[in-house]
Short mmCIF file of N, CA and C in Angstrom, two decimals:
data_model
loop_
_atom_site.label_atom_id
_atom_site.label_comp_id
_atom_site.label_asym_id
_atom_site.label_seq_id
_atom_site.Cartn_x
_atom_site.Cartn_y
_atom_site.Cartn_z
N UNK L 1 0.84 -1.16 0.00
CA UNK L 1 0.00 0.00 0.00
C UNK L 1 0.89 1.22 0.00
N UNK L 2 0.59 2.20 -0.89
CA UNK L 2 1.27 3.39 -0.61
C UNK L 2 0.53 4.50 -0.51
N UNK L 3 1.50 5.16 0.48
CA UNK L 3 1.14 6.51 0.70
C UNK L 3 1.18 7.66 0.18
N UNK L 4 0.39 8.08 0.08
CA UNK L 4 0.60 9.48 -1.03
C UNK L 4 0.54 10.39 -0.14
N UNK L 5 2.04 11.36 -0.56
CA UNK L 5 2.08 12.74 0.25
C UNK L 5 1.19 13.62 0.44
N UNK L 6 0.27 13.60 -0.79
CA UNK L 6 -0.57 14.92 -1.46
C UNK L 6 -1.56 14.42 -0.48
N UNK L 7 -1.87 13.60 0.24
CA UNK L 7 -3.48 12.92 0.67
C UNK L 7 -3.69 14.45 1.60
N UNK L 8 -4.55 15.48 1.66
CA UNK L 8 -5.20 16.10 2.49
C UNK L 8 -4.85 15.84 3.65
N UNK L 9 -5.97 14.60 4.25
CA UNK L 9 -5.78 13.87 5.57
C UNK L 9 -4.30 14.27 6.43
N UNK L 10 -3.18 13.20 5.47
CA UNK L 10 -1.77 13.33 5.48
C UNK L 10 -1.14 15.07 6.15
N UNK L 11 -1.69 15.67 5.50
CA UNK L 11 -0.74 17.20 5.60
C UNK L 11 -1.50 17.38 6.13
N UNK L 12 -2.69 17.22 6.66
CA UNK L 12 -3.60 18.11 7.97
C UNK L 12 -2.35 17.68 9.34
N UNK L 13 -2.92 16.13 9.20
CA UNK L 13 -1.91 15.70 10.59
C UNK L 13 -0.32 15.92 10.37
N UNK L 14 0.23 16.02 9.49
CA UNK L 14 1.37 16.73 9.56
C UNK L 14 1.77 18.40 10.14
N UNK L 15 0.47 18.69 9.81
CA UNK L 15 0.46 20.56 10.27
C UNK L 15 0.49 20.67 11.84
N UNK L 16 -0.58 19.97 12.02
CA UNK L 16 -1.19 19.54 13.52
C UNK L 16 0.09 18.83 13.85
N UNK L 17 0.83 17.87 14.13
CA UNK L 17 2.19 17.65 14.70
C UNK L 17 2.95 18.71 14.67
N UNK L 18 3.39 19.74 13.88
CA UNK L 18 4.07 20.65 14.11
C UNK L 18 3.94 21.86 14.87
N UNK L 19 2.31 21.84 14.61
CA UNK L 19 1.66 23.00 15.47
C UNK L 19 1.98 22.13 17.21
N UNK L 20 1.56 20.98 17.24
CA UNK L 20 1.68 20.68 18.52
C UNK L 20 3.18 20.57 19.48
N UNK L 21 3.97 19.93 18.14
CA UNK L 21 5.66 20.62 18.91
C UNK L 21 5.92 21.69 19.06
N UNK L 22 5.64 22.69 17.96
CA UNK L 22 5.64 23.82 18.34
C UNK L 22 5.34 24.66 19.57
N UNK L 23 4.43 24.32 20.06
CA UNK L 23 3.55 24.66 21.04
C UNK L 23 3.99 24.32 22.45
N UNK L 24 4.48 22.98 22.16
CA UNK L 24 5.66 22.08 23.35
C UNK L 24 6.89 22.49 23.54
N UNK L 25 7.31 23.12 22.57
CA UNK L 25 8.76 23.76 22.66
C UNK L 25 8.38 25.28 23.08
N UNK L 26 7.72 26.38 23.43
CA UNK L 26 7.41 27.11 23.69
C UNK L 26 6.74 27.50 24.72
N UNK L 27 5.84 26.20 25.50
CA UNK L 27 5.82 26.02 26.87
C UNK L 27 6.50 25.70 27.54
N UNK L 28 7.63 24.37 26.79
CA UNK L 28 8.98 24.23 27.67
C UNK L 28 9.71 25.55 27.63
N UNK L 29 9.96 26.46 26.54
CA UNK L 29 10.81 27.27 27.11
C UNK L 29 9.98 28.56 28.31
N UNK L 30 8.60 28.84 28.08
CA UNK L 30 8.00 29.87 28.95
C UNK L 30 8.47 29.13 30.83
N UNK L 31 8.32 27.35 30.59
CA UNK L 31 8.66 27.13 31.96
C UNK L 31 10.16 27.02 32.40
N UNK L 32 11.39 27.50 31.25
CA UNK L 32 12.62 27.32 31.81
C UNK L 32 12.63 28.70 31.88
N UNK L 33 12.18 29.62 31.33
CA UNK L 33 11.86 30.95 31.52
C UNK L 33 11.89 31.39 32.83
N UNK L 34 10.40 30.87 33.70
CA UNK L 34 10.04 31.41 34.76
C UNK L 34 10.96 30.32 35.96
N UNK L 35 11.22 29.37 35.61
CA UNK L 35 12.33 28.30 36.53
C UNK L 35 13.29 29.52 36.78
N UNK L 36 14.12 29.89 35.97
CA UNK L 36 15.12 30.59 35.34
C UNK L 36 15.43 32.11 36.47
N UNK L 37 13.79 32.58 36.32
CA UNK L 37 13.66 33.90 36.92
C UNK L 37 13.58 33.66 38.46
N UNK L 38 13.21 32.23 39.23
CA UNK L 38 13.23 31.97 39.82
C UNK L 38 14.73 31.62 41.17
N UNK L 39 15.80 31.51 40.32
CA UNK L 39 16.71 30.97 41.09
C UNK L 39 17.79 32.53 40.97
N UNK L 40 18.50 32.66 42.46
CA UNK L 40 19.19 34.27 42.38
C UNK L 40 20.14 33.62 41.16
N UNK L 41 20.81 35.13 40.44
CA UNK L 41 21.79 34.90 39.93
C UNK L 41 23.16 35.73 40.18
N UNK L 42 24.31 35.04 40.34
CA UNK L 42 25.35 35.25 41.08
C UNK L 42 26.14 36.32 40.21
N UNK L 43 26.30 35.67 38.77
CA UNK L 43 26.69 36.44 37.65
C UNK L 43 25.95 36.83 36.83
N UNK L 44 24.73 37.87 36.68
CA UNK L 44 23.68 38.35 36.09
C UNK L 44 24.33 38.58 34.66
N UNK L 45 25.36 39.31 34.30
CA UNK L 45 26.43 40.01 33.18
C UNK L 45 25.94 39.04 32.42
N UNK L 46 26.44 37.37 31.97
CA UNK L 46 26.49 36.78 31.20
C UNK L 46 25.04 35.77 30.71
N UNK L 47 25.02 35.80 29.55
CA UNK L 47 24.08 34.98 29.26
C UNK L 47 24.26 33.47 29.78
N UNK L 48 23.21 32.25 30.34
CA UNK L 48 23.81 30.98 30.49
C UNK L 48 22.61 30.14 29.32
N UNK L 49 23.68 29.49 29.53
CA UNK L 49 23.23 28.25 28.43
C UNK L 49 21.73 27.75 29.18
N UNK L 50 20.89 26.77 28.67
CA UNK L 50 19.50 26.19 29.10
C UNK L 50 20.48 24.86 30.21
N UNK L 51 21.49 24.32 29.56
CA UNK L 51 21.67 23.66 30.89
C UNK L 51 22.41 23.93 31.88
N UNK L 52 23.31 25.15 31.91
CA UNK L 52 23.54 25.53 32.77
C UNK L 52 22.52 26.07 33.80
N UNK L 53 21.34 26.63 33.02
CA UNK L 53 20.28 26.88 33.85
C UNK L 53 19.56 26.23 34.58
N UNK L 54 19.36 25.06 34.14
CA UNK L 54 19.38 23.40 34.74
C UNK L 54 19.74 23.15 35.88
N UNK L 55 21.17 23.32 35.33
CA UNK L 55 22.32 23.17 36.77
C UNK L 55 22.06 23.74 37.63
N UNK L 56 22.20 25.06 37.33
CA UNK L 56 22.07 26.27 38.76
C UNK L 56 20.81 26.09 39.66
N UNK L 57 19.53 25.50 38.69
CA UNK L 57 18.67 25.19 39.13
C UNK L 57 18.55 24.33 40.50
N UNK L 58 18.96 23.15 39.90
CA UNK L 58 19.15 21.91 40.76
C UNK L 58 20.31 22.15 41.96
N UNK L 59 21.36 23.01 42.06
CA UNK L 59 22.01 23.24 42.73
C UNK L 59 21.33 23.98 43.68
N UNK L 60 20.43 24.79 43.27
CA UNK L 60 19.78 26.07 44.21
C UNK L 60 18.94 25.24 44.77
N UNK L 61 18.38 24.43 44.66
CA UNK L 61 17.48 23.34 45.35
C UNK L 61 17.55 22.24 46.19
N UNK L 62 19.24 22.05 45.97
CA UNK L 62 19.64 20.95 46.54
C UNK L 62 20.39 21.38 48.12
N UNK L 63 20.14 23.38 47.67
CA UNK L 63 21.27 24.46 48.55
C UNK L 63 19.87 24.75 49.77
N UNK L 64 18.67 24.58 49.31
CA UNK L 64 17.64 25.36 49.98
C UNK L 64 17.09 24.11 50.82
N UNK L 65 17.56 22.30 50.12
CA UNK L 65 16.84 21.34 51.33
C UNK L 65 17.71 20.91 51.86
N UNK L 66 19.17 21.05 51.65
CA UNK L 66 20.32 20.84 53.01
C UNK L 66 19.85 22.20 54.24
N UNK L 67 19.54 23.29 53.73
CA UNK L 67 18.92 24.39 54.14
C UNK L 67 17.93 23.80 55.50
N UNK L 68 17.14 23.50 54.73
CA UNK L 68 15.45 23.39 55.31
C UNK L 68 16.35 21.64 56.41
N UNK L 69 16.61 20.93 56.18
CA UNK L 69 16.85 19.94 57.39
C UNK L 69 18.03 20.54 58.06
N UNK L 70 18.57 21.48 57.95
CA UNK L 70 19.70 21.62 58.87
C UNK L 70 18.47 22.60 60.07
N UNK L 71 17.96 23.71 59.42
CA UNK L 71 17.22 24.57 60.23
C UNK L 71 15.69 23.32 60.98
N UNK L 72 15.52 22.52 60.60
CA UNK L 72 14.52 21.36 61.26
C UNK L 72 15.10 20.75 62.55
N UNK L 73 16.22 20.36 61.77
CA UNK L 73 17.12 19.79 63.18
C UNK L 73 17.46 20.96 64.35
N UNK L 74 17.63 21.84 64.37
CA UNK L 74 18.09 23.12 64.84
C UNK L 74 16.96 23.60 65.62
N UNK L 75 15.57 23.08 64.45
CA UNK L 75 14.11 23.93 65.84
C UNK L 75 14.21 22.38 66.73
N UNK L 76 14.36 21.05 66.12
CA UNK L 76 13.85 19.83 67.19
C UNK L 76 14.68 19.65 67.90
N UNK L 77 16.00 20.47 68.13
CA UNK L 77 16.75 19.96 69.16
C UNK L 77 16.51 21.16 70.03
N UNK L 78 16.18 22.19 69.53
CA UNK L 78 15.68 23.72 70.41
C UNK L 78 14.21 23.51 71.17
N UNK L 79 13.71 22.45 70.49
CA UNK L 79 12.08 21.97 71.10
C UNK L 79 12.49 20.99 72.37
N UNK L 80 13.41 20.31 71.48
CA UNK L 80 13.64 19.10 72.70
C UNK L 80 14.49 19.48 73.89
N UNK L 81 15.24 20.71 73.77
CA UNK L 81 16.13 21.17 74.67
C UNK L 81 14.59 21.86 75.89
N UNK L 82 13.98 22.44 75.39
CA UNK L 82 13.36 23.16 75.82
C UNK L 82 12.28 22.13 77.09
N UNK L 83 11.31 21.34 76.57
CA UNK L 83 10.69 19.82 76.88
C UNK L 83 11.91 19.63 78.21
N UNK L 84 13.04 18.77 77.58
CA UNK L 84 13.83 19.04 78.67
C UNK L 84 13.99 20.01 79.67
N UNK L 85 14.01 20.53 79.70
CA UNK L 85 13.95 21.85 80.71
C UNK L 85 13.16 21.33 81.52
N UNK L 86 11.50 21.88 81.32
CA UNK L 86 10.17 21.94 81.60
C UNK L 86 10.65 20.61 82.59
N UNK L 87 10.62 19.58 81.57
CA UNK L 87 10.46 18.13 82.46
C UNK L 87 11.52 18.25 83.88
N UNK L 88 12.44 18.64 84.21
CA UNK L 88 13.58 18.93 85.09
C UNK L 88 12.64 19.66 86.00
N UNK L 89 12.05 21.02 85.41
CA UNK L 89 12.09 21.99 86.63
C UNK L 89 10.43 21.38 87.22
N UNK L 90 9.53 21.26 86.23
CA UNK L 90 8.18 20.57 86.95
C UNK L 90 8.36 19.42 88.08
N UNK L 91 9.87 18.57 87.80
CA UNK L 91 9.98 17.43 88.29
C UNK L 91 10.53 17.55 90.08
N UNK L 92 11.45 18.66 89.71
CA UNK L 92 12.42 19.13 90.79
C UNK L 92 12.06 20.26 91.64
N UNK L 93 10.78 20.99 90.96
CA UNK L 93 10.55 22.51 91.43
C UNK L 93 11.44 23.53 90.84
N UNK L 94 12.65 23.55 90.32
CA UNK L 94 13.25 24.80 90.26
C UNK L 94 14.23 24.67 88.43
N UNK L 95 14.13 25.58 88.01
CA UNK L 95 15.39 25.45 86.76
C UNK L 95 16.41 25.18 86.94
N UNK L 96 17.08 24.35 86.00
CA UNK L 96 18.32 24.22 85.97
C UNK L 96 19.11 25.55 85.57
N UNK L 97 18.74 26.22 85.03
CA UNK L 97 19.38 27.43 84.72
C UNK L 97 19.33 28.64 85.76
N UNK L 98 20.71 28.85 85.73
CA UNK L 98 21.45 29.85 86.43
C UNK L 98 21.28 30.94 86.30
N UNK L 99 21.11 32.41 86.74
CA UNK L 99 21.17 33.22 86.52
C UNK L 99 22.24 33.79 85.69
N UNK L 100 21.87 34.55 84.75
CA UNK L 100 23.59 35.11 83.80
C UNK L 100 22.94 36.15 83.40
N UNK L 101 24.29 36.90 83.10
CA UNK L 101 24.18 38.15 82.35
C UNK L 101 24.74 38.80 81.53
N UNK L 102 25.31 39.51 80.87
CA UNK L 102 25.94 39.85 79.82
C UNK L 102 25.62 41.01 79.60
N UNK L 103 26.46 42.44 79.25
CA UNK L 103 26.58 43.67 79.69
C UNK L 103 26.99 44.13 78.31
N UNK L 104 26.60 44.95 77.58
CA UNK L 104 27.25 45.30 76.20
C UNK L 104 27.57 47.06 76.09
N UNK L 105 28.39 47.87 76.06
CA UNK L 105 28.71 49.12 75.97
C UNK L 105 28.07 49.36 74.72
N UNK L 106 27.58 50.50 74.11
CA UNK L 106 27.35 50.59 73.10
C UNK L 106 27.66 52.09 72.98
N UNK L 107 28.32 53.22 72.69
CA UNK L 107 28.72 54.54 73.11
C UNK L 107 28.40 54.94 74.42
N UNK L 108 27.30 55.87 74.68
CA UNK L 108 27.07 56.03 75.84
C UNK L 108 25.81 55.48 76.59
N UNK L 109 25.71 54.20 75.73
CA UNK L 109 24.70 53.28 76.13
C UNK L 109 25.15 52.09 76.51
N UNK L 110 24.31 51.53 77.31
CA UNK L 110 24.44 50.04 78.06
C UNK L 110 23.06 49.10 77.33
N UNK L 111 23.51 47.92 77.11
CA UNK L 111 22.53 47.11 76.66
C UNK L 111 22.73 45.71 77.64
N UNK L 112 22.08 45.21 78.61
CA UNK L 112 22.22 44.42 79.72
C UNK L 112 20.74 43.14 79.06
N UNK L 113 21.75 41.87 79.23
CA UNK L 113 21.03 41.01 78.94
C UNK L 113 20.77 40.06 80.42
N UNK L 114 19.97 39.55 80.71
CA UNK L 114 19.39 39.02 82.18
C UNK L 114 18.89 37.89 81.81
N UNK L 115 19.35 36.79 81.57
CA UNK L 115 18.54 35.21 82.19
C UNK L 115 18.41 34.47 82.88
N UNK L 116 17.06 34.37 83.24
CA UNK L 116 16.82 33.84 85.16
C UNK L 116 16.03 32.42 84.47
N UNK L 117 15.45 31.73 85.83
CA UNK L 117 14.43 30.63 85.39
C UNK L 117 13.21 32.36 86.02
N UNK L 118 12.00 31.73 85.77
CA UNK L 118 10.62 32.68 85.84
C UNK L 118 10.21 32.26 87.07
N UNK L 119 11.17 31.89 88.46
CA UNK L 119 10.40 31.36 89.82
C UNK L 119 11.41 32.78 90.22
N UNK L 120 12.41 33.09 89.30
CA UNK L 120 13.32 34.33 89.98
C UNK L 120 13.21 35.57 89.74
N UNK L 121 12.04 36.17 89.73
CA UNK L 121 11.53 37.28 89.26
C UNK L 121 12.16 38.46 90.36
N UNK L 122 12.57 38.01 91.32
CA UNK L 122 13.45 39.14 91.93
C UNK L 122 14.24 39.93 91.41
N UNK L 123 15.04 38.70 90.75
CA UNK L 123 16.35 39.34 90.12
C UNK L 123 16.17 40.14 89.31
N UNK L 124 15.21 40.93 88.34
CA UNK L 124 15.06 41.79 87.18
C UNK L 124 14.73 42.79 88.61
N UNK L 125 13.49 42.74 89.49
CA UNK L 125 14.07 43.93 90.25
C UNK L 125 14.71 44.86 90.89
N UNK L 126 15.80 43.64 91.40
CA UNK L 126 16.98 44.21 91.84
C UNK L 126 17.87 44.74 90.86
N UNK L 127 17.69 43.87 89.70
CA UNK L 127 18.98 44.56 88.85
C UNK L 127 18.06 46.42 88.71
N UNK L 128 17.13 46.47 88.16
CA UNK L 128 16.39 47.89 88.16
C UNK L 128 17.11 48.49 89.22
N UNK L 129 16.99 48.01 90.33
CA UNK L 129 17.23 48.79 91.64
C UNK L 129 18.28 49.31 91.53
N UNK L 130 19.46 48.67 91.68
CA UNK L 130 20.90 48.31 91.34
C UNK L 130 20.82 49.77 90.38
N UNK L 131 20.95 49.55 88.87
CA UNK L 131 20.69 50.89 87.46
C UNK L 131 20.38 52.02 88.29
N UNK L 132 19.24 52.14 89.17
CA UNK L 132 18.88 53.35 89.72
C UNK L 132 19.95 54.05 90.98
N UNK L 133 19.82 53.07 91.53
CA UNK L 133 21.03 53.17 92.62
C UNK L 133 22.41 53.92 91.62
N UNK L 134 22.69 53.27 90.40
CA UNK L 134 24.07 53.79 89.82
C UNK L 134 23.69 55.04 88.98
N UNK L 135 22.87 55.55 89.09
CA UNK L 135 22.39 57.00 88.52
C UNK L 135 22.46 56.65 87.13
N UNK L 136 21.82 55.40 86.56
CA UNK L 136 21.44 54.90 85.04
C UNK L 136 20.18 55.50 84.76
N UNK L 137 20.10 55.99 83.20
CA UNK L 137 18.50 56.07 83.06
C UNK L 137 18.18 55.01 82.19
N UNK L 138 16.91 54.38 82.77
CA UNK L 138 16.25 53.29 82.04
C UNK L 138 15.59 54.12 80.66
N UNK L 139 15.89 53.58 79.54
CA UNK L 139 15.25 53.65 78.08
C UNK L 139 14.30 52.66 78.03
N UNK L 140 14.40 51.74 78.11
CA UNK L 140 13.63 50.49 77.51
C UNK L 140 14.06 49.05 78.62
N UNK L 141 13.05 48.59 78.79
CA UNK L 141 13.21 47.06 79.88
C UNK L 141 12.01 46.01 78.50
N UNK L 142 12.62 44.96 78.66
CA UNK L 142 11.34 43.87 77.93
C UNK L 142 11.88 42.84 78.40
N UNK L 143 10.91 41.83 78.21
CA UNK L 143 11.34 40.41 78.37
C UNK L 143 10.73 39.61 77.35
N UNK L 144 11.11 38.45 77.43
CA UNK L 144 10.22 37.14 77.03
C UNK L 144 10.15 35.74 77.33
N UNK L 145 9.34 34.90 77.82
CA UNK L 145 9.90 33.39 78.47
C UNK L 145 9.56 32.22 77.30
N UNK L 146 10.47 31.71 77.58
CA UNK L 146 10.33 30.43 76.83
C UNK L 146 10.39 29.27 77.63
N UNK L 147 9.46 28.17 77.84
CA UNK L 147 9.86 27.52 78.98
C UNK L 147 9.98 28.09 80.39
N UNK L 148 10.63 27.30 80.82
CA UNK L 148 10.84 27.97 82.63
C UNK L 148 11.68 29.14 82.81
N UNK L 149 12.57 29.72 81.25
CA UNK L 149 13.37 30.75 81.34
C UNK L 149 13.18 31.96 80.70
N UNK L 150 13.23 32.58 81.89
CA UNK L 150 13.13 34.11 81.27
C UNK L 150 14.15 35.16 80.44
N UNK L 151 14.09 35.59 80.02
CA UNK L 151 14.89 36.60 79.25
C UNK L 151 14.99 37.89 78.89
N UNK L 152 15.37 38.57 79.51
CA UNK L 152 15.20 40.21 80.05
C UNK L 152 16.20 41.17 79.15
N UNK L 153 15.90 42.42 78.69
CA UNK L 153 16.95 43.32 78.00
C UNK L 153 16.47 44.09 78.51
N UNK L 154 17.85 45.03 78.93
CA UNK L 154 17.50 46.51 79.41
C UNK L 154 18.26 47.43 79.03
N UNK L 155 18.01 48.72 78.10
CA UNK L 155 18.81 49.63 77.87
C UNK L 155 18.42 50.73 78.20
N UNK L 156 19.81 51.36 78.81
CA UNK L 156 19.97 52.09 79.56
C UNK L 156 21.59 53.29 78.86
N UNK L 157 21.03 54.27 79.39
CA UNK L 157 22.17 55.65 79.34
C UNK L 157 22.93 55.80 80.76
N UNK L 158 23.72 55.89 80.56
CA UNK L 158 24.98 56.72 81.92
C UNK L 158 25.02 57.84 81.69
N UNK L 159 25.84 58.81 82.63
CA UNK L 159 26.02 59.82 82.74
C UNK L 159 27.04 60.29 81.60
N UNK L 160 26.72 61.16 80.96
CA UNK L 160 27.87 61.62 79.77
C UNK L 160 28.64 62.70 80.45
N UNK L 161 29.22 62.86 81.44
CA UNK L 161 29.60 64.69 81.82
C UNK L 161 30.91 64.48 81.33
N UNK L 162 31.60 63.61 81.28
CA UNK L 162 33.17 63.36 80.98
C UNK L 162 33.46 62.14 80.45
N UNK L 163 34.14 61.67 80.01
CA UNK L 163 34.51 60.30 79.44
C UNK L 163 34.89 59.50 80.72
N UNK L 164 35.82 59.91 81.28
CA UNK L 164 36.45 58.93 82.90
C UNK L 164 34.96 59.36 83.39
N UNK L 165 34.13 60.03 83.49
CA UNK L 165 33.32 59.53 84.45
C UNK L 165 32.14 58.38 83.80
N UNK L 166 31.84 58.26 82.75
CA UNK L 166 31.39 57.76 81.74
C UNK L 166 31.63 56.34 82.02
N UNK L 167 33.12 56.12 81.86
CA UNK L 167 33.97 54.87 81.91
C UNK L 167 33.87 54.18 83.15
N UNK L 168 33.79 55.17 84.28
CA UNK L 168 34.27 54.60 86.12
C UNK L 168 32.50 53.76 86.03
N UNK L 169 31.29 55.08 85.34
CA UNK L 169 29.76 54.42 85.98
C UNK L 169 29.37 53.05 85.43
N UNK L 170 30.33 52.89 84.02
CA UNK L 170 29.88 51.53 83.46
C UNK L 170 30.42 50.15 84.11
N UNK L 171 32.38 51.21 84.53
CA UNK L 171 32.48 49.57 85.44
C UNK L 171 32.08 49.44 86.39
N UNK L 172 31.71 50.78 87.69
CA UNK L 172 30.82 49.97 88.76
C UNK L 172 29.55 49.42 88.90
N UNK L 173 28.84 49.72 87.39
CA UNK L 173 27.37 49.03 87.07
C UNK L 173 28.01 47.67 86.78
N UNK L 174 28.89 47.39 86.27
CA UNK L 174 29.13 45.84 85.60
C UNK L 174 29.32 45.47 87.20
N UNK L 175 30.19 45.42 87.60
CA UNK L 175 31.00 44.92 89.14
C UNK L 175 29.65 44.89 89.74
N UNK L 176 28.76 45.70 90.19
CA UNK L 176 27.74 45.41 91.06
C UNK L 176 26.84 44.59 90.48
N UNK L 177 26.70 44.89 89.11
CA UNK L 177 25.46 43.61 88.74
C UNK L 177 26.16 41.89 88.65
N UNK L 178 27.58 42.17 88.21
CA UNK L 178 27.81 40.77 88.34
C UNK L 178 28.51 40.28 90.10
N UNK L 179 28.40 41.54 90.54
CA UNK L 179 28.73 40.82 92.06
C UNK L 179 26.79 39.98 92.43
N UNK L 180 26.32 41.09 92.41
CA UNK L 180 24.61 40.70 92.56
C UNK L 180 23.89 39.24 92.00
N UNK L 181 24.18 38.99 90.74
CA UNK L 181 24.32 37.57 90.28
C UNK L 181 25.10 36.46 90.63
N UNK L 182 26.14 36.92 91.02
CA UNK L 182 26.78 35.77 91.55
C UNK L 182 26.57 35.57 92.89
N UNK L 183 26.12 36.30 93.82
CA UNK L 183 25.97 36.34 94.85
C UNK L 183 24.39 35.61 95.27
N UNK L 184 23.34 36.11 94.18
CA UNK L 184 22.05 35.41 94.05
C UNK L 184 22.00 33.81 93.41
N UNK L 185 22.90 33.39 93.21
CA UNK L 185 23.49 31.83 92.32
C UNK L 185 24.06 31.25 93.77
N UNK L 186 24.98 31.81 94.73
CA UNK L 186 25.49 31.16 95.44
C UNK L 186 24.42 30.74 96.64
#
């Protein structure tokens, strides 16, 4: 049996196959397109090839789920650290965690970090007390608890009249707050 080129039929479905690759090659490229627009680019300057685009692709993906399980592991051991806690201090009555603090100069500002367990709510008053006592002005106090532990920031101004005097109020604020903590731990 033979086929004749000329058959109508023939060149309809020949048109129609081309129209339909056509059509396939032009949605594949609209979706390497928007793939494309999708991933940052490091070297914008140069044109890249479709498989380099590929590449970068699959690299940026392979960069975002080492990503996503490193930051998973990081909240379930921050969940489970936490659980832990809870289970300790419900079990025992009291946190395992110590009072600490950490004191940051910032020009003529102080930025004082405070973590207690939340049965030690003294200690943020006294430290206040303490600031006032050292002729500090309070700007801003906040907290937040997570678990049985609290977490306190307080910033605060010293006296600006001179630099040495500046210098003397920050170290006897440090010395008294960390004598005060260590002294509330012992």
């Amino acid at each position: 049996m033979e086929i004749s080129n000329n058959n109508p039929n023939n060149m309809s479905s020949r048109t129609d196959r081309k129209l339909i690759e056509r059509n396939r090659r032009n949605h594949m490229k609209a979706l390497y397109s928007e793939l494309n627009s999708l991933v940052p680019h490091y070297n914008s300057r140069e044109s890249i090839s479709l498989p380099d685009q590929l590449g970068e692709a699959a690299n940026y993906i392979k960069r975002l789920q080492t990503n996503l399980e490193r930051m998973k592991q990081r909240k379930d051991s921050l969940i489970s650290g936490g659980q832990t806690m809870n289970i300790a201090s419900s079990s025992t009555g009291f946190s395992p965690k110590v009072p600490q603090i950490q004191i940051h100069e910032m020009g003529s500002s102080l930025v004082i970090g405070l973590t207690t367990d939340t049965h030690s709510r003294f200690i943020f008053n006294d430290t206040i007390r303490i600031l006032h006592e050292e002729g500090a002005d309070i700007v801003n106090a906040s907290f937040s608890v997570v678990g049985n532990t609290a977490f306190h920031t307080i910033h605060l101004t010293v006296g600006e009249l001179t630099p040495d005097y500046h210098g003397a109020a920050v170290t006897r604020i440090a010395e008294r707050l960390n004598k005060f903590i260590y002294d509330a731990h012992a």
